GROMACS .gro file of C-alpha atoms in nm:
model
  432
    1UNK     CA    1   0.741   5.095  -1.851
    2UNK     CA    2   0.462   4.852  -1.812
    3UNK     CA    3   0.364   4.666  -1.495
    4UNK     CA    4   0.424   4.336  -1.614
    5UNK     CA    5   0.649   4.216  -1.920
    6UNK     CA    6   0.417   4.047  -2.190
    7UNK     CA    7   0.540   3.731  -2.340
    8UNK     CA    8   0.736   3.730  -2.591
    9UNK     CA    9   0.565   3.605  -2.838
   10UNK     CA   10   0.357   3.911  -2.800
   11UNK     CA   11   0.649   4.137  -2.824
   12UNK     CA   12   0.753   3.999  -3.119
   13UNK     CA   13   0.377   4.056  -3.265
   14UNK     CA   14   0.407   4.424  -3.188
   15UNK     CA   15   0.773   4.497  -3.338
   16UNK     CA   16   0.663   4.295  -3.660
   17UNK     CA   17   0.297   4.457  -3.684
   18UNK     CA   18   0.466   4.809  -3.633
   19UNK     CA   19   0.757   4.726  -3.921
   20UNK     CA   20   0.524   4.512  -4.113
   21UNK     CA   21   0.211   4.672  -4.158
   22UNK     CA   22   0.271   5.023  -4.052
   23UNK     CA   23   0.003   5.020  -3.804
   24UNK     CA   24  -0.067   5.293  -3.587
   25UNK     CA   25   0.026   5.223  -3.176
   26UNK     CA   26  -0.351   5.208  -3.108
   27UNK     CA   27  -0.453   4.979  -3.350
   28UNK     CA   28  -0.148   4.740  -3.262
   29UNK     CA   29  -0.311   4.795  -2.875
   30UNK     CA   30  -0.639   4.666  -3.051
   31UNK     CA   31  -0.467   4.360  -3.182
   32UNK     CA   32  -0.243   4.244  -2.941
   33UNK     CA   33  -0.506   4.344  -2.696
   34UNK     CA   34  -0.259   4.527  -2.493
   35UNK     CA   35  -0.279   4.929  -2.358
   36UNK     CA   36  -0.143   5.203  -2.599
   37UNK     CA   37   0.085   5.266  -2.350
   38UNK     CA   38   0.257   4.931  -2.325
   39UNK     CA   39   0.257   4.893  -2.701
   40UNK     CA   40   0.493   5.232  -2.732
   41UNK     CA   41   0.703   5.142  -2.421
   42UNK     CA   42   0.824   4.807  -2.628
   43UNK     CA   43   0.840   5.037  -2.985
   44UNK     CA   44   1.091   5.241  -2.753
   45UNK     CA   45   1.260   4.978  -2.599
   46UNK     CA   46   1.343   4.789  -2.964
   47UNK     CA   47   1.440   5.108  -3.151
   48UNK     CA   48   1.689   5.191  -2.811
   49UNK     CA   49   1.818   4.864  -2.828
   50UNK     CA   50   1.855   4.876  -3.259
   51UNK     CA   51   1.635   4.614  -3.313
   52UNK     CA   52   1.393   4.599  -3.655
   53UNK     CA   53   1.194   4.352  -3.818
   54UNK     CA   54   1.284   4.060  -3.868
   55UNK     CA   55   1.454   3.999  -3.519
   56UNK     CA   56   1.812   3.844  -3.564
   57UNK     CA   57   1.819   3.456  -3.609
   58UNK     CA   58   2.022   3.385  -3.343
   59UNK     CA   59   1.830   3.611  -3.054
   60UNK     CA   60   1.641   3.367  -2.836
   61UNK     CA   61   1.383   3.507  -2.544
   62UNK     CA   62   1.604   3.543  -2.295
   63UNK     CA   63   1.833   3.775  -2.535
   64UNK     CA   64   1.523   3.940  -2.642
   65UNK     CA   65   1.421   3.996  -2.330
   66UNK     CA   66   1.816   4.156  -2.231
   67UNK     CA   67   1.827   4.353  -2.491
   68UNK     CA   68   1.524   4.546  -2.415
   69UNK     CA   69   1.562   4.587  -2.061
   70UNK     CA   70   1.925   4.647  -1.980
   71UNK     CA   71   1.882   4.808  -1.655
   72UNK     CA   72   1.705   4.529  -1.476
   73UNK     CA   73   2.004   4.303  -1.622
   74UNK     CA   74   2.265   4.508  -1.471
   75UNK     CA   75   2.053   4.533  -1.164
   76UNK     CA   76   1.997   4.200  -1.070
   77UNK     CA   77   2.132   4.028  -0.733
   78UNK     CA   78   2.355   3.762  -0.794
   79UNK     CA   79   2.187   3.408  -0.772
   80UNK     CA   80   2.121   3.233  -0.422
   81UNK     CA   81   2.278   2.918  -0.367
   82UNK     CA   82   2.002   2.664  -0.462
   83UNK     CA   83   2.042   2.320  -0.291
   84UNK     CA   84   2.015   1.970  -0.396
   85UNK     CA   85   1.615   1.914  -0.382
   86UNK     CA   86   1.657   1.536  -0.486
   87UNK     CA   87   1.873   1.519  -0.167
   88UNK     CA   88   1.661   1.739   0.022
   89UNK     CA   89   1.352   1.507  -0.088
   90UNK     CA   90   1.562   1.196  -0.008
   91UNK     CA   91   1.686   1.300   0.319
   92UNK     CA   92   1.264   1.365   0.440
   93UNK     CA   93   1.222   0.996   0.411
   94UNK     CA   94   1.446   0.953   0.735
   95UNK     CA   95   1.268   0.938   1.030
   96UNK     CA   96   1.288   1.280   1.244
   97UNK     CA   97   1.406   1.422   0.950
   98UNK     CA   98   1.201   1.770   0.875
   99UNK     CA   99   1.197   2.079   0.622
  100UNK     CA  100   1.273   2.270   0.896
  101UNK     CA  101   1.600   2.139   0.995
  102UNK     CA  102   1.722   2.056   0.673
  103UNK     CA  103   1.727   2.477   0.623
  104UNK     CA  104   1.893   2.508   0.905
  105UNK     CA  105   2.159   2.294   0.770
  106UNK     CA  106   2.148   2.465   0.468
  107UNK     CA  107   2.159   2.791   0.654
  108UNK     CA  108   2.503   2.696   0.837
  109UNK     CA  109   2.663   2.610   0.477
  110UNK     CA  110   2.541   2.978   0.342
  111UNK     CA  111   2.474   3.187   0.650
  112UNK     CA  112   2.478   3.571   0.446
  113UNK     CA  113   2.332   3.466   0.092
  114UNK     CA  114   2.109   3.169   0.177
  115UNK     CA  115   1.724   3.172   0.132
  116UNK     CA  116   1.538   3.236   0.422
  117UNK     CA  117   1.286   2.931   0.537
  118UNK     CA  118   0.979   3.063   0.345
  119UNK     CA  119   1.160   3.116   0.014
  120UNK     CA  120   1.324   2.808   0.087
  121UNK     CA  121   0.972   2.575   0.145
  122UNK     CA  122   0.834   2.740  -0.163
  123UNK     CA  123   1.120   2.663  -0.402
  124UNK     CA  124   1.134   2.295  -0.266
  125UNK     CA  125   0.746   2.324  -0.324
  126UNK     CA  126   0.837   2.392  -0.641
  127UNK     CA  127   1.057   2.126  -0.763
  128UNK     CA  128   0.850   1.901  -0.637
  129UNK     CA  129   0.580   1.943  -0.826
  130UNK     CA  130   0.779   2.002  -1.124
  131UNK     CA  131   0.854   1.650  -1.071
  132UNK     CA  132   0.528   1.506  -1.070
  133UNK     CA  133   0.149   1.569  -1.190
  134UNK     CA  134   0.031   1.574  -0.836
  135UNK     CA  135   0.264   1.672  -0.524
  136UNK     CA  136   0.475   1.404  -0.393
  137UNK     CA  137   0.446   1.313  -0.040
  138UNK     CA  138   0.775   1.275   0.096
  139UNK     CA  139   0.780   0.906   0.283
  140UNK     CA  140   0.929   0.825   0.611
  141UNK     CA  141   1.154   0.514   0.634
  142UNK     CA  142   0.971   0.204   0.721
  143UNK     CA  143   0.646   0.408   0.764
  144UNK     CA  144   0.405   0.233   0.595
  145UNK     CA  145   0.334  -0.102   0.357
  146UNK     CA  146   0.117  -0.045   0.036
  147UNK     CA  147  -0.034  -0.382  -0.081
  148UNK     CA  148  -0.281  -0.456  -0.376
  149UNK     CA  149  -0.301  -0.764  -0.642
  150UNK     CA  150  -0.202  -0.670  -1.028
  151UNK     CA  151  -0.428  -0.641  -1.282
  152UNK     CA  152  -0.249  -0.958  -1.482
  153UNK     CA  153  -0.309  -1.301  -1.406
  154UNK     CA  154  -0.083  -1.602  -1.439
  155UNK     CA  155  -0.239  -1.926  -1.635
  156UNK     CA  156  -0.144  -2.278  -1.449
  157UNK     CA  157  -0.201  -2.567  -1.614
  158UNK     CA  158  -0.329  -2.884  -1.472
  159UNK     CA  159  -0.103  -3.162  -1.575
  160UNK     CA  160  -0.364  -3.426  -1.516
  161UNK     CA  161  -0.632  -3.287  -1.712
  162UNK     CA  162  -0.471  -3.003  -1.901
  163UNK     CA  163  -0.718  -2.741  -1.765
  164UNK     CA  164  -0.583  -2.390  -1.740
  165UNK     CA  165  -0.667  -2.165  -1.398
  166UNK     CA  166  -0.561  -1.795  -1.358
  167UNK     CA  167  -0.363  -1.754  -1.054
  168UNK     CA  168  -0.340  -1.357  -0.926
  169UNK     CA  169  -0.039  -1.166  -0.838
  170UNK     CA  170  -0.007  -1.073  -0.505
  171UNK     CA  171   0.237  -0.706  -0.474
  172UNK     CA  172   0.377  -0.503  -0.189
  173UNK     CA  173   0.542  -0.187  -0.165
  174UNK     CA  174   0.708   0.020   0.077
  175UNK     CA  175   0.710   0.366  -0.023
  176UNK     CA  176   0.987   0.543   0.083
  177UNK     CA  177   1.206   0.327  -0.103
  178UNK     CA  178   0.940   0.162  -0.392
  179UNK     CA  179   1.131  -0.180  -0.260
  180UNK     CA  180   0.896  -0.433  -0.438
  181UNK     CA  181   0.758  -0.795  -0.280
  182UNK     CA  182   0.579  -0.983  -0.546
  183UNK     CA  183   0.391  -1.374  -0.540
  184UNK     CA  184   0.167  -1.577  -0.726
  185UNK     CA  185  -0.132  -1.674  -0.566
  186UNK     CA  186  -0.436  -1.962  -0.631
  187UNK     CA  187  -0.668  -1.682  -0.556
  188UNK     CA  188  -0.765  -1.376  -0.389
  189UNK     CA  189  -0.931  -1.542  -0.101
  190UNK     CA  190  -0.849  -1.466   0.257
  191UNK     CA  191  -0.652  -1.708   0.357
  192UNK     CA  192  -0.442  -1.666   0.036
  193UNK     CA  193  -0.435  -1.251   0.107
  194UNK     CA  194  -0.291  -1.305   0.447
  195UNK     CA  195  -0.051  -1.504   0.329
  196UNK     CA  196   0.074  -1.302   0.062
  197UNK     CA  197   0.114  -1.039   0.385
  198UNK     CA  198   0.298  -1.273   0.598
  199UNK     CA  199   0.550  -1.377   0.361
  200UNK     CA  200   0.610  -1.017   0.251
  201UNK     CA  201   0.663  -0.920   0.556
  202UNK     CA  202   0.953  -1.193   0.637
  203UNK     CA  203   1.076  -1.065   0.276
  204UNK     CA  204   1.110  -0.738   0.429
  205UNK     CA  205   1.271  -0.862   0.711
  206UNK     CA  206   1.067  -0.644   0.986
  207UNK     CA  207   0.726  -0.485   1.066
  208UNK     CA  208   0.620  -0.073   0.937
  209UNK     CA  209   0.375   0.096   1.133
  210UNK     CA  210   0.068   0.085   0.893
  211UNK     CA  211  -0.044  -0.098   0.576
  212UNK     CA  212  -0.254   0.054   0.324
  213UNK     CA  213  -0.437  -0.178   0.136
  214UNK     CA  214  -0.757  -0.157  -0.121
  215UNK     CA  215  -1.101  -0.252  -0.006
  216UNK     CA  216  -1.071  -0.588  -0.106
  217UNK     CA  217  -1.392  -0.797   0.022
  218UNK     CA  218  -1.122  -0.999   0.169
  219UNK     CA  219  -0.989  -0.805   0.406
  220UNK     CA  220  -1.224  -0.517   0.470
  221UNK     CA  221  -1.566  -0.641   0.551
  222UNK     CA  222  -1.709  -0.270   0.517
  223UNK     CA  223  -1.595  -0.017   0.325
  224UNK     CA  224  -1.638   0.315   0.509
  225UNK     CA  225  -1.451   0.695   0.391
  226UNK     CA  226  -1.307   0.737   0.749
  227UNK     CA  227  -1.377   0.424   0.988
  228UNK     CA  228  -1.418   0.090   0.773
  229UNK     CA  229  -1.479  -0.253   0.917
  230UNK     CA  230  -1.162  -0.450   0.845
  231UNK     CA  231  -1.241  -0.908   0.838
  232UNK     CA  232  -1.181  -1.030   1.179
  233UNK     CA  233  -0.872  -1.270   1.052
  234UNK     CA  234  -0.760  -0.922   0.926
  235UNK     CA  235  -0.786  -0.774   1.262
  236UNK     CA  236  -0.619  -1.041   1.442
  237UNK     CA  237  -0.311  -1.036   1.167
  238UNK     CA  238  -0.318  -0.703   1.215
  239UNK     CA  239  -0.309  -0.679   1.619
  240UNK     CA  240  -0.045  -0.988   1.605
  241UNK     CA  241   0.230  -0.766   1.444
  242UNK     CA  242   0.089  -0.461   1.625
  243UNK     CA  243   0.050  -0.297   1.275
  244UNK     CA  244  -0.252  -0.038   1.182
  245UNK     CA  245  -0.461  -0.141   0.864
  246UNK     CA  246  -0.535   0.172   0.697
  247UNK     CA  247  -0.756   0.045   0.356
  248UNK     CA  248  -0.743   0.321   0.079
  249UNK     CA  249  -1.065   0.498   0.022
  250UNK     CA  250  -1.315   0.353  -0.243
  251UNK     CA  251  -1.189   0.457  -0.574
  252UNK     CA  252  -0.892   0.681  -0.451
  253UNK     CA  253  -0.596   0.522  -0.619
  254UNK     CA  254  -0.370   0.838  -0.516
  255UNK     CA  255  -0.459   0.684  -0.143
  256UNK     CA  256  -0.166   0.376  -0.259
  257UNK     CA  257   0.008   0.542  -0.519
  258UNK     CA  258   0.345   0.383  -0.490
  259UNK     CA  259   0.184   0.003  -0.477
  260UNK     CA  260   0.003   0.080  -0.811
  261UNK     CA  261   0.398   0.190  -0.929
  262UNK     CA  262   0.510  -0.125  -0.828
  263UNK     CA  263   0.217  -0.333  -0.983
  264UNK     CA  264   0.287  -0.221  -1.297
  265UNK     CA  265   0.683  -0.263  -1.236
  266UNK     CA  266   0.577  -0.619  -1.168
  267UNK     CA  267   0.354  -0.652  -1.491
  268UNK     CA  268   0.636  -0.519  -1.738
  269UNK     CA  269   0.932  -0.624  -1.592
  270UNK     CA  270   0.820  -0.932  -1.399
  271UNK     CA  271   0.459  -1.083  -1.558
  272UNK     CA  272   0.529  -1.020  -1.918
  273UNK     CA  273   0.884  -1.159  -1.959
  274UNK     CA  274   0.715  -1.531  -1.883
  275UNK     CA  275   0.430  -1.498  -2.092
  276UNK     CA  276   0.532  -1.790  -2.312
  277UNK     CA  277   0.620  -2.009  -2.083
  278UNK     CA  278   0.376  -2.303  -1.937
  279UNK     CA  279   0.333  -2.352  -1.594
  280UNK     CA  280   0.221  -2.638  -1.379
  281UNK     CA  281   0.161  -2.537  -1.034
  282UNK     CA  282   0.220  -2.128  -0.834
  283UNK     CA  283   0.519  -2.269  -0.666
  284UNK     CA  284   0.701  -2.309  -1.045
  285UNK     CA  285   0.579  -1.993  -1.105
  286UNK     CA  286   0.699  -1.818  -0.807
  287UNK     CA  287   1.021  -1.998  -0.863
  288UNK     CA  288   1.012  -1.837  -1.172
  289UNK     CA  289   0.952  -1.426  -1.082
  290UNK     CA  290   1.221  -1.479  -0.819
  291UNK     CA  291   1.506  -1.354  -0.979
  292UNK     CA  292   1.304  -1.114  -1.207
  293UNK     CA  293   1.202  -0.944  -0.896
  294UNK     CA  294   1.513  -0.948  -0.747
  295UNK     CA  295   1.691  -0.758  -1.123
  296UNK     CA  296   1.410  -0.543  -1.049
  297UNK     CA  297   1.480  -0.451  -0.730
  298UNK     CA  298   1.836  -0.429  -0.812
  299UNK     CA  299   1.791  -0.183  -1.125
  300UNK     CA  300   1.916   0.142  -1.109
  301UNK     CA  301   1.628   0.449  -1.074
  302UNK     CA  302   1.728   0.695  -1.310
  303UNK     CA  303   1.595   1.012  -1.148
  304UNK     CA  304   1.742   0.894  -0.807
  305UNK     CA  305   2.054   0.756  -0.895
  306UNK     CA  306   2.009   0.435  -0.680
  307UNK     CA  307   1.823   0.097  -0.680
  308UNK     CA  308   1.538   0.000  -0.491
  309UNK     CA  309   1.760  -0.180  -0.270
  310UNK     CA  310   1.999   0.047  -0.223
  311UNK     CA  311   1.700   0.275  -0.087
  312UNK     CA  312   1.545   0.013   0.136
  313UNK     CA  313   1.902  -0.077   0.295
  314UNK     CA  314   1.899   0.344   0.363
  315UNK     CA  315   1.567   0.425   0.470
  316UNK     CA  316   1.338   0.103   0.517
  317UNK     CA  317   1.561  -0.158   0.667
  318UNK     CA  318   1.695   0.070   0.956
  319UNK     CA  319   1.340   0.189   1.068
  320UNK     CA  320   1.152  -0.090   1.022
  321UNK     CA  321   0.996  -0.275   1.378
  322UNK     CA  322   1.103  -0.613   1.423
  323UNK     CA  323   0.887  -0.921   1.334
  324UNK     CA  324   0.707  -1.134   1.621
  325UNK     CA  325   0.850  -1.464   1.757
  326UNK     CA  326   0.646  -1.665   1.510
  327UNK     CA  327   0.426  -1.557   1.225
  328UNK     CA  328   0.052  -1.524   1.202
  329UNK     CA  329  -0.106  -1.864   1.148
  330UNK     CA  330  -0.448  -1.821   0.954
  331UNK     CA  331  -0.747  -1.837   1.091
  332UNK     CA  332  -1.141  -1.834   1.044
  333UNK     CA  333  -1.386  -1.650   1.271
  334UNK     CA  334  -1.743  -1.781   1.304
  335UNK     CA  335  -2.002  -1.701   1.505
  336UNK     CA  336  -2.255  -2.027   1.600
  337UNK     CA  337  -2.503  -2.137   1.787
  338UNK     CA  338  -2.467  -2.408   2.084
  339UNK     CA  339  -2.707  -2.731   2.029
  340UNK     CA  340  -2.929  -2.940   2.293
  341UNK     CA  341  -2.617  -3.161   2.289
  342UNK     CA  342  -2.363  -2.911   2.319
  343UNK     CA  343  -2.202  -2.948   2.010
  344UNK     CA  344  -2.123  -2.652   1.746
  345UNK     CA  345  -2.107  -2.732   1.391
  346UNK     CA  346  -1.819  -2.579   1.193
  347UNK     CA  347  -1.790  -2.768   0.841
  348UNK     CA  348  -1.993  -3.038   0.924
  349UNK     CA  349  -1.825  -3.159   1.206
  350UNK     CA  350  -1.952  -3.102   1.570
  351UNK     CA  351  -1.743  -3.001   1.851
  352UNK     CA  352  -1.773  -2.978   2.177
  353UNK     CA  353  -1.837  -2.710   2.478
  354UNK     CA  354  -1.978  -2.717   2.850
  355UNK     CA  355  -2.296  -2.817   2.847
  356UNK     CA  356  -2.425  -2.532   3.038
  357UNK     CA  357  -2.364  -2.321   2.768
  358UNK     CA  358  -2.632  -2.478   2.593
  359UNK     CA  359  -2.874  -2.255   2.336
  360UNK     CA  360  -2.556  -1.957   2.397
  361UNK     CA  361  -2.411  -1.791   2.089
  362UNK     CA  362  -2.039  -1.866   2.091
  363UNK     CA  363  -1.755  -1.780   1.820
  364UNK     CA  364  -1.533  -1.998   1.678
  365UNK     CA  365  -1.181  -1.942   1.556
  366UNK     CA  366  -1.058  -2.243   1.345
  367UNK     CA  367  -0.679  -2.262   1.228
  368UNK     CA  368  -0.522  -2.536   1.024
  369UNK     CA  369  -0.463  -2.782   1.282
  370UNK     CA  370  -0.669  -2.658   1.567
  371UNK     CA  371  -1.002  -2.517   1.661
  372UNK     CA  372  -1.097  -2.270   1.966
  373UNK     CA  373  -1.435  -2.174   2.063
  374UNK     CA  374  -1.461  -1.873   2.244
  375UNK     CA  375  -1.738  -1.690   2.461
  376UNK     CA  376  -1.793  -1.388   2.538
  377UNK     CA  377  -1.423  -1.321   2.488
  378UNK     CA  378  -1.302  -1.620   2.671
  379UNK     CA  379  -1.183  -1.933   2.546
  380UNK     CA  380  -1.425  -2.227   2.701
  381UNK     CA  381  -1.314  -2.512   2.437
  382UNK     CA  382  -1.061  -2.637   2.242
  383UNK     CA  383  -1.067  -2.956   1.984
  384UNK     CA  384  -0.763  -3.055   1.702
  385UNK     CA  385  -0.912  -2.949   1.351
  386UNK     CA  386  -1.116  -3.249   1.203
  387UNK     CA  387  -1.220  -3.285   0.853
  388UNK     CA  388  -1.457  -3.612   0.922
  389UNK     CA  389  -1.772  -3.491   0.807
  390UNK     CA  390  -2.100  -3.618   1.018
  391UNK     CA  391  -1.907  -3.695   1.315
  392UNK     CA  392  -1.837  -3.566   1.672
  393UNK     CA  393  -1.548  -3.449   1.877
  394UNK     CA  394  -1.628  -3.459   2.252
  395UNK     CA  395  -1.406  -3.368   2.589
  396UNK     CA  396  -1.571  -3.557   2.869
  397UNK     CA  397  -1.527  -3.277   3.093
  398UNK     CA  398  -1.781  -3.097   2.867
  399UNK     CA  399  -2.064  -3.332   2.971
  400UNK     CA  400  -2.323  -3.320   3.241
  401UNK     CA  401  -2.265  -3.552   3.545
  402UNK     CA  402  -2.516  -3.830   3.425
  403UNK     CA  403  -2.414  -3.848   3.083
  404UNK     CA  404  -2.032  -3.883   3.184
  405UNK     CA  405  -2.126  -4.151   3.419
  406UNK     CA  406  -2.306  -4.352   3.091
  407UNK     CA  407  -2.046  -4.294   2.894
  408UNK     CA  408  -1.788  -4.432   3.177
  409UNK     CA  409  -2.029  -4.758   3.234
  410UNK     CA  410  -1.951  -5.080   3.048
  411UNK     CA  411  -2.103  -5.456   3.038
  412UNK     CA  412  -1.974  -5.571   3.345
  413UNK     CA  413  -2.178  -5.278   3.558
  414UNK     CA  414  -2.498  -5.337   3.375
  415UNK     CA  415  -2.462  -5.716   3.453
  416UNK     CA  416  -2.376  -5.669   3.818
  417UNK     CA  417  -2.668  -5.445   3.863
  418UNK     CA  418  -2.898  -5.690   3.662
  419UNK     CA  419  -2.819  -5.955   3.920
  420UNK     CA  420  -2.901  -5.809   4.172
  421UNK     CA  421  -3.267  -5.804   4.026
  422UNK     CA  422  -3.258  -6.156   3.969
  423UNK     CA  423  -3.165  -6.477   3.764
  424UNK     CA  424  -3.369  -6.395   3.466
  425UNK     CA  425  -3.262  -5.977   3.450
  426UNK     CA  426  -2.921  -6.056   3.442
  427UNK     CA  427  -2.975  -6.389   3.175
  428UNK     CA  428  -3.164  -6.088   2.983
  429UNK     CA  429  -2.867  -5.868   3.017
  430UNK     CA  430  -2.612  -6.087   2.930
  431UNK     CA  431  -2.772  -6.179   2.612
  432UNK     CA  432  -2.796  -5.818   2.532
   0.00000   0.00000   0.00000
């Protein structure tokens, strides 16, 4: 008997060479590339089991393969239980949840016939990457957010002039359940990124515990394999919802595999359903992808048997940390440098800081409505945002002594003073 069975095509080779062409066994061997040996064993096994050439129609491998070895059919241990591995794989995206004690569980239902835990990993090991090209990760509940912008853009027209802008697409994914968040967007700038974060966050309805996003220039100032340098507005969204930025490594798509799912969910099922219409402005658009997004969400998953919804109610929702009082307000970081007259620039307007902080590197952190200038971690100034170009904003307090006490005098002190010169000092004054 040989060692291992040959495939069948091969056995059928040697039973039609041997009927066929008459062929000795050791030229077969030569053809088939297979031992003398193993090439009689199979002659043996076919005549025993009255089988010629050609092989009955209706005989598929796994009759072939019973009819020449009998004994191992008889022989074999009835089937294990197997269990559900789409439930098993489902059930891993609850937090807490492990391999371990789902066997266990398994293991109470079929305590004498069930697989032991090794047989058990490897056949779940198995299906899983019967079910995909690479091996699926199984995702804990409200784990992680994967974020990236599509490859599609969205024209808007300019009703004034008629000129045509492409806005991007702004997606986010959570990947235990592929629920989808999806915007439009004027741009990929920073402000515009962060936004797209805030808002699909309050979509979500709660905080994970780490975002993976690409290494856009945006919001990872340098790339890095292990520790890159995320944008300081980043940082500060980031520490404000107590939420880890992990970026996905350069070129490592596999790093946010679920996010590129759901961008090009977004571009068939969202994007391309609109691509005739005419917009005039990202908030008719958006208006527009709403209730795409939300039949996408909605949509059955054929290989799971549920929605995207129905998934995120199970396994997101529950686990996910709850959202801060109020929601990150944008801001921009600068670093500047403190003038002779204690004023920073930021935009072309000059604020204000102590004056003994004069020549001193400070940083600035500007919002929408107000600006803060901080040193050396502490705040030492703050001014409402002003967009008047070429002029100043100045706190008193920030002054030296003398120049607060010129600011404070008016005509009447000068003319007081000037006559107590004389007649023609204070005439002088006066007409000044």
């Amino acid at each position: 008997m040989p060692q291992e069975r040959l495939p069948v095509r091969k056995i059928r080779e040697v039973i039609r060479l041997h009927y066929e062409t008459e062929l000795s066994n050791r030229a077969i061997a030569r053809v088939c590339k297979v031992s003398n040996s193993t090439v009689g064993d199979y002659l043996l096994r076919a005549a025993g089991a009255g089988l010629g050439w050609p092989l009955p129609e209706e005989l598929d491998d796994a009759g072939l393969y019973q009819r020449l070895f009998p004994e191992k059919s008889k022989g074999d241990k009835p089937k294990r239980p197997m269990p559900n591995w789409e439930e098993v794989h489902r059930e891993l995206s609850k937090r807490g949840v492990t391999l371990t004690l789902l066997w266990q569980e398994y293991r109470e239902k079929y305590p004498r016939d069930g697989y032991g835990y090794t047989q058990f990993r490897v056949h779940y090991q198995q299906w899983n990457k019967a079910h995909t090209g690479t091996m699926r990760i199984p995702r804990t509940g409200g784990e992680e957010m994967e974020v990236d912008y599509t490859g599609m853009t969205v024209p808007i027209t300019n009703p004034e002039t008629g000129e045509i802008s492409q806005a991007e697409v702004f997606v986010a994914t959570l990947p235990a359940s592929n629920y989808i968040y999806a915007e439009i967007q004027p741009s990929q700038k920073l402000q515009h990124w962060l936004g797209g974060h805030v808002r699909a966050l309050a979509f979500f309805g709660g905080v994970p515990k780490t975002i993976c996003p690409d290494n856009l220039k945006s919001g990872v100032k340098t790339p890095h394999r292990y520790e890159p340098e995320l944008n300081p507005s980043y940082q500060e969204f980031a520490e404000h919802y107590q939420v880890a930025v992990l970026p996905a490594r350069v070129r490592k798509p596999r790093d946010k595999p679920h996010v590129e799912n759901g961008v090009q969910n977004v571009e068939r099922w969202v994007l391309a359903p609109l691509r005739n219409r005419t917009f005039f402005s990202t908030g008719e658009a958006n208006r527009a992808i709403a209730p795409l997004l939300k039949t996408l969400n909605q949509r059955e998953m054929a290989h799971l048997g549920k929605s995207r919804l129905q998934l995120f109610e199970e396994l997101d929702q529950p686990a996910l940390n709850p959202l801060p009082d109020r929601p990150y307000e944008f801001a921009v970081w600068k670093d500047a440098k403190v003038n002779i007259d204690y004023h920073v620039a930021f935009e072309k307007h000059y604020y204000s800081v102590p004056h003994h902080l004069l020549r001193q590197t400070v940083r600035i952190r500007a919002t929408e409505s107000m600006l803060a200038i901080f040193h050396h971690g502490q705040q030492v100034a703050i001014h409402p945002r002003s967009t008047s170009q070429g002029r100043f904003s100045t706190r008193p307090e920030h002054m030296p002594a003398n120049h607060r006490f010129i600011l404070g005098a008016n005509g009447d002190w000068f003319q007081q003073e000037a006559r107590k010169i004389g007649p023609q000092t204070a005439a002088y004054i006066a007409a000044l």
